[in-house]
Amino acid sequence: MSRLLIENGSVIDNGYTGLGQRIAQRVVAMHAEQCPVDFALSMVRLCSAQSCGKCTPCRVGLFQAAQLMEYILAGAGEEEDLERLRQVAQTMLDASDCAIGFEAGRMLLAALDSFAADFQAHVQHDRCDVKHFAYVPCQAECPAHVDIPGYLSLIAAGRNADALRVIRNDNPLPTVCGYVCEHPCELSCRRAMVDSPVNICGLKRFAADNAEAHTPQPNQPSTGKKVAIIGGGPAGLSAAYYLQLMGHACTIFDVRPKLGGMVRYGIPDYRLPQDKLDEDINFILATGVEARTGVAVDAEQFAALMKEYDAAYVSIGAHTHKSLGIEGENARGVLSAVEFLRAAGEGAPVDLTGKRVVIVGGGNVAMDCTRTAKRLGAASVECVYRRRIADMTALQEEIDEALAEGCQITQLQAPVRIEVDEQDQVTALITQPQLIGEVKRGRPAPVPADLPEQRIPADVVLVAIGQAIVTEPFEFLIPTARGKFVARDDGSVEPVSLMHEGCLVFAGGDAVSGPATVIKAVAAGKVAAANIDEGLGFAHNVFDEVELPEPAPTLPATGRVELTSRTFAEAAQDFDIAKLGMTAQAALQESNRCLHCDHHGFGAVCGRVMFKW
């Protein structure tokens, strides 16, 4: 008899694997649209199915938790049951033998905290109190709530200009976002239940690159009101676009020579060519928006503007940098990511020919600096991060492409000091090796490892650990906290003095949220525009009605079309666009992968209507 046998998966084993993958796909694509209590019960039942039954806290605790939640959902729950449920969860967390039990307890406690109002509503009123609606998931996840299924159907029909009209109902920077958006919409795309999410961002870029020439919709009659926009980044541009369409005369004041803010002076040309950015800006200016560039608005000028204008929107962006706070940071050869990328954006890049460049940071800005340094002729480029590569906040595709272009990413090294020579010139970055440790605030925190310091030779050190906002010129009027403006959810601010001269004052974008994504800044500008319009006594509707085609039959399981790149060795030599767009054939196939949740299911009832403004 054989001592060992090759173990082949049984039908049951293969079935578990396949169904497990399907369930995982559904969880990834899940949107907050079901009863939270019912969702939590499903989680408890899944954990119960995993339990080995060995320890009492897990085996009995999960059974009791499910039973209590069934009572609550059936309308038979009492206040005491909520306390008992919490006690059961805490016991599972404290006393279970393995992660199946104690992590189930942790998740249940998190559900009880997150969904407290809904648990109470079920106990007190026998109904769900959830405030979510069954929006189309991709549209709900988009910060600007763009009608994504709508414009995908237009792309499939070959109507690219109409697709841009639909996008501009909620986002006047479709070209910019087609190139650089972080596409949170794709995270909840229900197509993931079938195969993988639709390449929404790539399709937006295709529409922008291939749309025939068209003009903005006509402005509504003039209201006689004037609005000053301080800052010409994506938030300010978006607010100006919608307010101008509403009939208010908008003027953008920006300190830089050209509009665009950090999109122009922070995103390299190989990701977003400046002529593509100009397409969106020129479209916005075609509505009649006035731009005054090279104007730095100080406190005195801002006070004067409030006397001249009926409303002001402050969206100045994050144009300064945060410091490392280490010895040698002011040495020659140490530059902030902001000034380094700004110089490149202004056409006067730093000469790095033959130099050893070290970048400190792990976000998208750090990756932009890393790949830009490579293109500027650096002899070596090394990005140093104090956490693991897996913990970097940069987009995975940016990390992968930096590595493919020949850049080095060194993980688990924390900067200690910058070594300089007699001329105060950088010679090296000294780091302390780190050991990844306990998870804090959602990410594993690094701790010093029991290893000696390391010396990384460098001629230039680029600091990319964060950006800051210059709030001082506006602090006499707008309240601040932790280096940001304090604004309400509608974008309005509570003036700290009575010096607003009857002028409505709003703030948004990075100035309020801190450094964020382009689409979040667009959303802030859209919100401010609607609420400034209301504050001025109007309720304009600038929604551009576009007739949508009936969706084509959905494709069966089909691979996702990914954007291809130029040869990495070639792309790293210049600032031409690195990632190539879709062909018409690819765009047709990819747009037809959309499941059209706006047309099928409950999204057809309220998806587009609820988001129309």
Coordinates of C-alpha atoms in Angstrom, one line a residue:
M1 CA 0.0 0.0 0.0
S2 CA 1.3 3.5 -0.8
R3 CA 2.4 5.6 2.1
L4 CA 1.3 8.9 0.5
L5 CA -1.1 9.9 -2.2
I6 CA -1.3 13.0 -4.4
E7 CA -4.3 14.9 -3.2
N8 CA -6.5 16.2 -6.0
G9 CA -9.3 18.5 -5.2
S10 CA -12.7 16.8 -4.8
V11 CA -15.8 18.1 -6.4
I12 CA -16.8 19.5 -3.0
D13 CA -13.4 21.2 -2.6
N14 CA -13.6 22.8 -6.0
G15 CA -17.1 23.9 -5.3
Y16 CA -16.1 25.6 -2.1
T17 CA -13.3 27.4 -3.9
G18 CA -15.5 28.6 -6.7
L19 CA -18.3 29.7 -4.5
G20 CA -15.9 31.4 -2.1
Q21 CA -14.5 33.4 -5.0
R22 CA -18.0 34.4 -6.1
I23 CA -18.9 35.4 -2.6
A24 CA -15.7 37.5 -2.3
Q25 CA -16.6 39.2 -5.6
R26 CA -20.0 40.1 -4.2
V27 CA -18.6 41.5 -1.0
V28 CA -16.1 43.6 -3.0
A29 CA -18.9 45.0 -5.2
M30 CA -21.3 45.5 -2.3
H31 CA -22.7 49.0 -1.7
A32 CA -24.3 50.3 1.4
E33 CA -27.9 49.7 0.2
Q34 CA -29.2 46.9 2.4
C35 CA -30.4 46.9 6.0
P36 CA -27.3 47.2 8.1
V37 CA -28.7 44.8 10.8
D38 CA -29.4 42.2 8.1
F39 CA -25.9 42.7 6.7
A40 CA -24.4 42.3 10.2
L41 CA -26.5 39.1 10.6
S42 CA -25.1 37.7 7.3
M43 CA -21.6 38.4 8.6
V44 CA -22.3 36.5 11.9
R45 CA -23.7 33.5 10.0
L46 CA -20.7 33.4 7.7
C47 CA -18.4 33.4 10.8
S48 CA -20.5 30.7 12.4
A49 CA -20.1 28.5 9.3
Q50 CA -16.3 28.8 9.8
S51 CA -16.3 28.0 13.5
C52 CA -14.6 24.7 14.4
G53 CA -16.8 24.5 17.6
K54 CA -13.9 23.8 19.9
C55 CA -14.2 26.9 22.2
T56 CA -17.4 28.0 23.9
P57 CA -17.1 31.8 23.3
C58 CA -17.0 31.3 19.5
R59 CA -19.4 28.3 19.1
V60 CA -22.1 29.5 21.6
G61 CA -21.4 33.2 21.1
L62 CA -22.0 33.2 17.4
F63 CA -25.2 31.1 17.8
Q64 CA -26.5 33.6 20.5
A65 CA -25.6 36.6 18.4
A66 CA -27.4 35.3 15.4
Q67 CA -30.5 34.4 17.5
L68 CA -30.6 37.9 19.1
M69 CA -30.3 39.6 15.7
E70 CA -33.1 37.4 14.3
Y71 CA -35.3 38.5 17.2
I72 CA -34.5 42.1 16.5
L73 CA -35.2 41.9 12.8
A74 CA -38.5 40.1 13.5
G75 CA -39.6 43.0 15.7
A76 CA -39.4 41.0 18.9
G77 CA -36.2 42.6 20.2
E78 CA -35.9 44.6 23.4
E79 CA -33.5 47.2 24.6
E80 CA -31.9 44.6 26.8
D81 CA -31.2 42.5 23.8
L82 CA -28.9 45.2 22.4
E83 CA -26.9 45.1 25.6
R84 CA -26.8 41.3 25.6
L85 CA -25.6 41.4 22.0
R86 CA -22.8 43.7 22.9
Q87 CA -21.8 41.5 25.9
V88 CA -21.7 38.4 23.7
A89 CA -19.5 40.2 21.1
Q90 CA -17.2 41.5 23.8
T91 CA -16.9 37.9 25.3
M92 CA -16.1 36.5 21.9
L93 CA -13.4 39.2 21.4
D94 CA -11.9 38.6 24.9
A95 CA -12.1 34.8 25.3
S96 CA -12.1 33.1 21.9
D97 CA -9.2 30.8 21.1
C98 CA -8.6 31.8 17.5
A99 CA -9.2 34.6 15.0
I100 CA -12.4 33.1 13.8
G101 CA -14.0 33.9 17.1
F102 CA -12.2 37.0 18.4
E103 CA -12.3 38.8 15.0
A104 CA -16.0 38.0 14.7
G105 CA -16.5 39.7 18.0
R106 CA -14.5 42.7 16.9
M107 CA -16.6 43.0 13.7
L108 CA -19.8 42.7 15.6
L109 CA -18.8 45.4 18.0
A110 CA -17.9 47.6 15.1
A111 CA -21.3 46.9 13.5
L112 CA -23.1 47.8 16.8
D113 CA -21.2 51.1 16.9
S114 CA -21.5 52.0 13.2
F115 CA -25.2 51.0 12.9
A116 CA -26.4 52.0 16.3
A117 CA -29.3 54.1 15.0
D118 CA -30.6 51.3 12.9
F119 CA -30.4 48.7 15.7
Q120 CA -32.4 51.1 17.8
A121 CA -35.0 51.7 15.1
H122 CA -35.6 48.0 14.7
V123 CA -36.0 47.6 18.5
Q124 CA -38.2 50.7 19.0
H125 CA -40.1 50.9 15.8
D126 CA -39.7 47.5 14.1
R127 CA -38.4 49.2 10.9
C128 CA -35.1 50.0 9.2
D129 CA -33.8 53.5 9.8
V130 CA -31.0 53.4 7.3
K131 CA -30.5 56.6 5.4
H132 CA -28.9 55.1 2.3
F133 CA -30.8 54.7 -0.9
A134 CA -30.3 52.1 -3.7
Y135 CA -28.4 54.4 -6.0
V136 CA -26.5 53.0 -8.9
P137 CA -23.3 52.0 -7.0
C138 CA -20.7 53.6 -9.3
Q139 CA -22.6 56.8 -9.4
A140 CA -23.0 56.8 -5.6
E141 CA -19.3 56.2 -5.0
C142 CA -18.2 59.0 -7.4
P143 CA -17.8 62.1 -5.2
A144 CA -19.4 64.2 -7.9
H145 CA -22.1 61.6 -8.6
V146 CA -21.6 61.6 -12.3
D147 CA -24.2 59.6 -14.3
I148 CA -21.7 56.9 -15.2
P149 CA -24.1 54.3 -16.8
G150 CA -25.6 57.2 -18.9
Y151 CA -22.3 58.2 -20.5
L152 CA -21.1 54.7 -20.9
S153 CA -24.3 54.0 -23.0
L154 CA -23.5 57.0 -25.1
I155 CA -19.9 55.9 -25.7
A156 CA -21.2 52.5 -26.8
A157 CA -23.5 54.3 -29.2
G158 CA -20.6 56.3 -30.6
R159 CA -21.9 59.6 -29.2
N160 CA -18.7 60.8 -27.5
A161 CA -19.6 64.6 -27.4
D162 CA -23.0 63.7 -25.7
A163 CA -21.1 61.5 -23.3
L164 CA -19.1 64.6 -22.3
R165 CA -22.2 66.6 -21.9
V166 CA -23.6 64.1 -19.4
I167 CA -20.3 64.1 -17.5
R168 CA -20.2 67.9 -17.4
N169 CA -23.6 67.9 -15.7
D170 CA -21.6 67.0 -12.5
N171 CA -17.9 67.3 -13.5
P172 CA -16.7 70.1 -15.8
L173 CA -13.2 68.5 -16.0
P174 CA -13.9 65.2 -17.9
T175 CA -10.6 65.2 -19.8
V176 CA -8.5 65.8 -16.6
C177 CA -10.4 63.0 -14.7
G178 CA -10.1 60.7 -17.7
Y179 CA -6.3 60.9 -17.3
V180 CA -5.7 61.2 -13.5
C181 CA -8.9 60.3 -11.6
E182 CA -8.4 57.7 -8.8
H183 CA -11.7 56.2 -10.0
P184 CA -13.4 55.2 -6.7
C185 CA -16.5 54.4 -8.8
E186 CA -14.8 51.2 -10.0
L187 CA -14.5 49.9 -6.4
S188 CA -18.2 49.2 -6.2
C189 CA -18.9 48.3 -9.8
R190 CA -21.3 45.4 -9.8
R191 CA -19.6 44.0 -12.9
A192 CA -17.1 42.6 -10.4
M193 CA -19.8 40.0 -9.5
V194 CA -19.4 38.7 -13.1
D195 CA -15.7 39.1 -13.9
S196 CA -14.0 42.5 -13.0
P197 CA -15.1 46.2 -12.7
V198 CA -15.6 48.2 -15.9
N199 CA -12.7 50.4 -16.8
I200 CA -14.8 53.6 -16.2
C201 CA -11.8 55.9 -16.1
G202 CA -10.3 54.6 -19.3
L203 CA -13.7 55.1 -21.1
K204 CA -14.0 58.6 -19.8
R205 CA -10.6 59.4 -21.3
F206 CA -11.6 57.7 -24.6
A207 CA -14.7 60.0 -24.9
A208 CA -12.6 63.1 -24.1
D209 CA -10.0 62.2 -26.6
N210 CA -12.4 61.3 -29.4
A211 CA -15.3 63.7 -29.0
E212 CA -16.1 66.1 -31.8
A213 CA -15.8 69.8 -31.2
H214 CA -18.8 71.3 -29.2
T215 CA -19.6 74.3 -27.1
P216 CA -21.1 74.8 -23.6
Q217 CA -24.8 75.0 -23.1
P218 CA -26.1 78.6 -23.1
N219 CA -25.9 80.5 -19.8
Q220 CA -29.2 81.4 -18.2
P221 CA -30.2 85.1 -18.1
S222 CA -27.9 87.3 -16.1
T223 CA -28.8 87.7 -12.4
G224 CA -26.7 90.8 -11.9
K225 CA -24.8 89.0 -9.2
K226 CA -21.0 88.7 -9.1
V227 CA -19.0 85.9 -7.5
A228 CA -15.2 86.0 -6.8
I229 CA -13.4 82.7 -7.0
I230 CA -10.1 82.7 -5.1
G231 CA -8.0 79.9 -6.6
G232 CA -8.1 78.4 -10.1
G233 CA -7.7 74.8 -9.2
P234 CA -10.4 72.1 -9.9
A235 CA -12.7 73.3 -7.1
G236 CA -12.6 76.9 -8.2
L237 CA -13.0 76.0 -11.8
S238 CA -15.9 73.8 -11.1
A239 CA -17.7 76.4 -9.0
A240 CA -17.1 79.1 -11.6
Y241 CA -18.4 76.9 -14.4
Y242 CA -21.8 76.1 -12.8
L243 CA -22.3 79.6 -11.3
Q244 CA -21.6 81.2 -14.8
L245 CA -24.1 78.8 -16.4
M246 CA -26.6 80.0 -13.7
G247 CA -26.2 83.6 -14.9
H248 CA -23.9 84.9 -12.2
A249 CA -20.8 86.8 -13.4
C250 CA -17.7 84.8 -12.1
T251 CA -14.1 86.0 -11.8
I252 CA -11.3 83.6 -10.9
F253 CA -8.3 85.1 -9.1
D254 CA -5.2 82.9 -9.2
V255 CA -1.6 83.5 -8.1
R256 CA 0.0 81.4 -10.8
P257 CA 0.5 82.4 -14.4
K258 CA -2.0 79.9 -15.6
L259 CA -5.2 78.3 -14.2
G260 CA -5.3 74.7 -13.1
G261 CA -3.8 74.8 -9.6
M262 CA -2.0 71.7 -8.4
V263 CA -3.4 69.8 -11.4
R264 CA -1.2 71.9 -13.7
Y265 CA 1.7 72.5 -11.2
G266 CA 1.7 69.2 -9.4
I267 CA 0.8 66.5 -12.0
P268 CA 3.6 65.7 -14.5
D269 CA 3.0 65.9 -18.2
Y270 CA 3.6 62.2 -18.8
R271 CA 0.4 61.6 -16.8
L272 CA -1.6 64.6 -17.9
P273 CA -0.5 66.6 -21.0
Q274 CA -1.0 70.3 -20.4
D275 CA -2.9 70.7 -23.7
K276 CA -5.5 68.2 -22.3
L277 CA -5.9 70.3 -19.2
D278 CA -6.2 73.4 -21.3
E279 CA -9.1 71.8 -23.2
D280 CA -11.2 71.6 -20.1
I281 CA -10.2 75.1 -18.9
N282 CA -10.9 76.7 -22.2
F283 CA -14.3 75.0 -22.3
I284 CA -15.1 76.5 -18.8
L285 CA -13.8 80.0 -19.9
A286 CA -16.0 79.7 -23.0
T287 CA -19.0 80.2 -20.7
G288 CA -17.8 83.7 -20.0
V289 CA -15.9 83.1 -16.8
E290 CA -13.2 85.8 -16.4
A291 CA -9.7 84.8 -15.2
R292 CA -7.2 87.1 -13.5
T293 CA -4.0 85.2 -13.2
G294 CA -0.8 86.3 -11.4
V295 CA -2.8 87.9 -8.6
A296 CA -2.0 87.0 -5.0
V297 CA -5.0 87.9 -2.9
D298 CA -4.0 89.1 0.6
A299 CA -6.2 90.1 3.5
E300 CA -6.6 93.7 2.3
Q301 CA -7.5 92.6 -1.2
F302 CA -9.9 90.0 0.1
A303 CA -11.7 92.6 2.2
A304 CA -12.0 94.8 -0.9
L305 CA -13.4 92.0 -2.9
M306 CA -16.1 91.3 -0.4
K307 CA -17.3 94.9 -0.9
E308 CA -17.4 94.5 -4.7
Y309 CA -18.8 91.0 -5.0
D310 CA -22.0 89.3 -3.8
A311 CA -20.3 86.1 -2.9
A312 CA -16.8 84.7 -2.6
Y313 CA -15.5 81.1 -2.9
V314 CA -12.1 80.4 -1.4
S315 CA -10.4 77.3 -2.9
I316 CA -6.8 78.1 -2.7
G317 CA -5.4 74.6 -2.7
A318 CA -2.4 73.0 -0.9
H319 CA 0.6 74.8 -2.4
T320 CA 3.1 74.6 0.4
H321 CA 4.9 71.6 1.9
K322 CA 5.3 69.8 5.2
S323 CA 8.7 69.4 6.7
L324 CA 10.5 66.3 7.9
G325 CA 11.8 68.1 11.0
I326 CA 15.2 66.5 10.9
E327 CA 18.8 67.8 10.9
G328 CA 20.1 69.0 7.6
E329 CA 16.7 69.6 6.0
N330 CA 17.6 73.2 5.0
A331 CA 20.8 72.1 3.2
R332 CA 21.5 72.8 -0.4
G333 CA 20.0 70.1 -2.6
V334 CA 16.9 69.5 -0.4
L335 CA 13.7 70.4 -2.2
S336 CA 10.0 70.0 -1.4
A337 CA 7.9 68.0 -3.8
V338 CA 5.7 71.0 -4.4
E339 CA 8.5 73.3 -5.6
F340 CA 10.1 70.5 -7.6
L341 CA 6.9 69.6 -9.5
R342 CA 5.9 73.2 -9.9
A343 CA 9.2 74.0 -11.6
A344 CA 8.6 71.1 -14.0
G345 CA 5.0 72.3 -14.6
E346 CA 6.2 75.9 -15.4
G347 CA 8.7 74.6 -18.0
A348 CA 11.8 75.3 -15.9
P349 CA 12.6 71.8 -14.4
V350 CA 15.5 71.2 -12.0
D351 CA 18.6 69.8 -13.8
L352 CA 19.2 66.4 -12.3
T353 CA 21.6 65.1 -15.0
G354 CA 23.9 62.5 -13.5
K355 CA 22.7 63.1 -9.9
R356 CA 21.7 60.7 -7.2
V357 CA 18.2 61.5 -6.2
V358 CA 16.4 60.3 -3.1
I359 CA 12.6 60.9 -2.6
V360 CA 11.1 60.6 0.9
G361 CA 7.4 59.7 1.0
G362 CA 4.9 57.0 -0.1
G363 CA 2.0 58.8 -1.8
N364 CA 1.1 59.7 -5.3
V365 CA 3.1 62.9 -5.1
A366 CA 6.2 60.8 -4.1
M367 CA 5.6 58.6 -7.1
D368 CA 5.3 61.7 -9.4
C369 CA 8.6 63.0 -8.0
T370 CA 10.2 59.6 -8.5
R371 CA 9.2 59.2 -12.1
T372 CA 9.8 62.8 -12.9
A373 CA 13.4 62.7 -11.5
K374 CA 14.0 59.7 -13.7
R375 CA 12.9 61.7 -16.8
L376 CA 15.2 64.6 -15.8
G377 CA 18.3 62.5 -16.3
A378 CA 19.1 61.4 -12.7
A379 CA 21.8 58.8 -12.5
S380 CA 19.8 56.9 -9.8
V381 CA 16.4 57.4 -8.3
E382 CA 15.4 55.9 -5.0
C383 CA 12.1 56.5 -3.1
V384 CA 12.4 55.9 0.6
Y385 CA 9.4 55.0 2.7
R386 CA 9.1 54.3 6.4
R387 CA 6.4 51.7 6.0
R388 CA 6.1 48.7 3.6
I389 CA 5.4 49.1 -0.1
A390 CA 2.1 47.4 0.6
D391 CA 1.2 50.3 2.9
M392 CA 1.9 53.1 0.4
T393 CA -1.0 55.4 -0.3
A394 CA 0.0 55.8 -3.9
L395 CA -2.0 54.1 -6.6
Q396 CA -0.7 50.6 -7.2
E397 CA -0.4 51.3 -10.9
E398 CA 1.8 54.3 -10.2
I399 CA 4.1 52.1 -7.9
D400 CA 4.3 49.4 -10.5
E401 CA 5.1 51.8 -13.3
A402 CA 7.8 53.5 -11.3
L403 CA 9.5 50.2 -10.6
A404 CA 9.1 49.2 -14.3
E405 CA 10.8 52.5 -15.3
G406 CA 13.9 51.5 -13.3
C407 CA 13.3 53.5 -10.1
Q408 CA 14.1 51.9 -6.7
I409 CA 11.6 51.9 -3.8
T410 CA 13.2 51.2 -0.4
Q411 CA 10.7 50.3 2.3
L412 CA 10.9 50.3 6.1
Q413 CA 13.5 53.1 6.3
A414 CA 12.7 56.2 8.4
P415 CA 14.7 59.4 7.7
V416 CA 16.9 60.4 10.7
R417 CA 19.0 63.2 9.3
I418 CA 20.5 64.6 6.1
E419 CA 24.3 64.4 5.8
V420 CA 26.0 67.4 4.3
D421 CA 29.6 68.4 3.3
E422 CA 31.6 71.6 4.2
Q423 CA 29.6 73.6 1.6
D424 CA 26.3 72.5 3.2
Q425 CA 25.5 70.4 0.2
V426 CA 23.6 67.2 0.6
T427 CA 25.7 64.0 0.5
A428 CA 23.4 61.4 1.9
L429 CA 20.2 60.6 3.7
I430 CA 20.6 58.7 7.0
T431 CA 17.8 56.4 7.8
Q432 CA 16.8 54.1 10.7
P433 CA 15.5 50.7 9.6
Q434 CA 12.0 50.0 10.7
L435 CA 10.0 46.9 11.7
I436 CA 6.3 46.9 10.8
G437 CA 4.2 46.8 13.9
E438 CA 0.8 47.0 15.4
V439 CA -2.1 48.2 13.2
K440 CA -3.1 51.8 14.2
R441 CA -5.8 53.8 12.6
G442 CA -6.2 51.2 9.9
R443 CA -2.5 50.8 8.9
P444 CA 0.4 48.9 10.5
A445 CA 2.6 51.4 12.2
P446 CA 6.4 51.1 11.9
V447 CA 8.7 50.9 14.9
P448 CA 12.5 51.2 15.0
A449 CA 14.2 47.9 14.3
D450 CA 17.2 46.7 16.2
L451 CA 19.5 47.4 13.3
P452 CA 22.2 50.1 12.7
E453 CA 21.4 53.3 10.8
Q454 CA 21.9 53.2 7.0
R455 CA 23.5 55.7 4.7
I456 CA 21.8 56.3 1.3
P457 CA 24.1 58.5 -0.9
A458 CA 22.3 61.4 -2.5
D459 CA 23.0 64.7 -4.3
V460 CA 19.4 65.7 -4.1
V461 CA 16.7 64.9 -1.6
L462 CA 13.0 65.5 -2.5
V463 CA 10.6 65.7 0.5
A464 CA 7.1 64.4 -0.4
I465 CA 5.5 63.7 2.9
G466 CA 2.5 66.0 2.6
Q467 CA 1.2 69.5 1.6
A468 CA -0.2 72.4 3.5
I469 CA -2.5 75.4 2.9
V470 CA -1.6 79.0 3.4
T471 CA -4.6 80.2 5.4
E472 CA -3.1 83.5 6.9
P473 CA -4.6 86.0 4.4
F474 CA -8.1 84.8 5.2
E475 CA -8.0 84.0 8.9
F476 CA -9.4 87.4 9.8
L477 CA -12.7 86.1 8.4
I478 CA -12.7 82.4 7.9
P479 CA -12.2 80.1 10.9
T480 CA -9.3 77.6 10.7
A481 CA -8.4 74.4 12.5
R482 CA -5.3 72.2 12.1
G483 CA -4.1 74.3 9.1
K484 CA -7.4 74.1 7.2
F485 CA -10.5 76.2 6.8
V486 CA -13.6 75.2 8.7
A487 CA -16.7 75.0 6.5
R488 CA -20.1 73.4 6.8
D489 CA -21.2 70.5 4.6
D490 CA -22.7 73.0 2.1
G491 CA -19.3 74.8 1.8
S492 CA -20.4 78.0 3.7
V493 CA -18.3 79.4 6.5
E494 CA -19.3 81.1 9.7
P495 CA -17.4 84.4 9.6
V496 CA -15.2 85.0 12.7
S497 CA -15.9 88.8 12.4
L498 CA -18.7 91.0 10.9
M499 CA -16.3 92.2 8.1
H500 CA -18.0 90.2 5.4
E501 CA -19.9 93.3 4.1
G502 CA -23.0 91.3 3.3
C503 CA -20.9 89.0 1.0
L504 CA -21.6 85.3 1.1
V505 CA -18.3 83.5 2.0
F506 CA -17.8 79.8 1.0
A507 CA -14.7 77.6 1.1
G508 CA -13.8 74.3 -0.4
G509 CA -11.4 71.9 -2.1
D510 CA -8.0 71.2 -0.5
A511 CA -8.4 74.3 1.6
V512 CA -11.1 72.6 3.6
S513 CA -10.5 68.8 3.2
G514 CA -6.7 69.0 3.1
P515 CA -4.8 67.5 0.1
A516 CA -7.3 65.3 -1.7
T517 CA -8.1 64.0 -5.2
V518 CA -9.2 66.0 -8.2
I519 CA -12.7 64.5 -8.2
K520 CA -13.2 65.4 -4.6
A521 CA -12.3 69.0 -5.3
V522 CA -14.7 69.0 -8.3
A523 CA -17.4 67.8 -6.0
A524 CA -16.7 70.5 -3.5
G525 CA -16.9 73.2 -6.2
K526 CA -20.2 71.7 -7.5
V527 CA -21.7 71.7 -4.0
A528 CA -20.6 75.3 -3.4
A529 CA -22.0 76.5 -6.7
A530 CA -25.5 75.1 -5.9
N531 CA -25.5 76.6 -2.4
I532 CA -24.1 80.0 -3.4
D533 CA -26.8 80.1 -6.0
E534 CA -29.4 79.4 -3.2
G535 CA -27.8 81.9 -0.9
L536 CA -28.1 84.6 -3.5
G537 CA -31.8 83.9 -3.7
F538 CA -32.1 81.6 -6.7
A539 CA -32.7 77.9 -7.5
H540 CA -31.3 77.5 -11.0
N541 CA -31.3 74.2 -12.8
V542 CA -28.4 73.9 -15.2
F543 CA -28.9 70.2 -15.9
D544 CA -28.2 69.5 -19.6
E545 CA -30.8 67.0 -20.7
V546 CA -29.3 64.4 -23.0
E547 CA -31.4 61.7 -24.5
L548 CA -29.8 58.3 -23.6
P549 CA -30.0 55.3 -25.9
E550 CA -31.4 52.0 -24.7
P551 CA -28.6 49.9 -23.3
A552 CA -27.2 47.2 -25.5
P553 CA -27.4 43.6 -24.3
T554 CA -24.8 43.0 -21.7
L555 CA -21.7 40.9 -22.6
P556 CA -21.2 37.6 -20.9
A557 CA -18.1 37.1 -18.7
T558 CA -15.5 39.1 -20.6
G559 CA -12.0 40.3 -19.7
R560 CA -11.5 43.9 -18.7
V561 CA -9.8 46.2 -21.2
E562 CA -6.7 47.7 -19.5
L563 CA -4.8 50.7 -20.9
T564 CA -1.5 49.8 -22.3
S565 CA 1.7 51.7 -21.8
R566 CA 4.6 52.8 -23.9
T567 CA 7.7 50.7 -23.5
F568 CA 8.9 51.6 -20.0
A569 CA 12.5 52.1 -21.0
E570 CA 11.3 54.6 -23.7
A571 CA 8.7 56.3 -21.6
A572 CA 11.2 57.1 -18.8
Q573 CA 13.3 59.2 -21.3
D574 CA 10.7 62.0 -21.9
F575 CA 7.5 63.6 -20.7
D576 CA 5.2 62.4 -23.5
I577 CA 2.1 60.6 -22.2
A578 CA 3.2 57.2 -20.8
K579 CA -0.2 55.4 -20.8
L580 CA -2.0 54.9 -24.1
G581 CA -5.7 55.3 -24.5
M582 CA -8.3 52.8 -25.8
T583 CA -9.0 52.1 -29.4
A584 CA -12.6 52.5 -30.7
Q585 CA -12.9 48.7 -30.8
A586 CA -11.7 48.3 -27.2
A587 CA -14.0 51.1 -26.0
L588 CA -17.0 49.6 -27.7
Q589 CA -16.4 46.2 -26.0
E590 CA -15.6 47.7 -22.6
S591 CA -18.6 50.1 -22.6
N592 CA -20.8 47.1 -23.4
R593 CA -19.6 45.3 -20.3
C594 CA -21.6 47.8 -18.2
L595 CA -24.5 46.0 -16.4
H596 CA -26.6 49.3 -16.6
C597 CA -27.7 49.3 -13.0
D598 CA -29.6 52.5 -13.8
H599 CA -31.8 50.5 -16.2
H600 CA -32.1 47.1 -14.4
G601 CA -32.9 46.7 -10.7
F602 CA -33.9 49.2 -8.2
G603 CA -31.4 51.7 -9.6
A604 CA -33.8 52.2 -12.4
V605 CA -36.3 53.6 -9.9
C606 CA -34.2 56.3 -8.2
G607 CA -30.6 56.3 -9.4
R608 CA -30.5 59.2 -11.8
V609 CA -33.5 61.1 -10.4
M610 CA -32.1 61.3 -6.9
F611 CA -28.8 62.8 -8.0
K612 CA -30.1 65.4 -10.4
W613 CA -29.5 68.9 -9.1

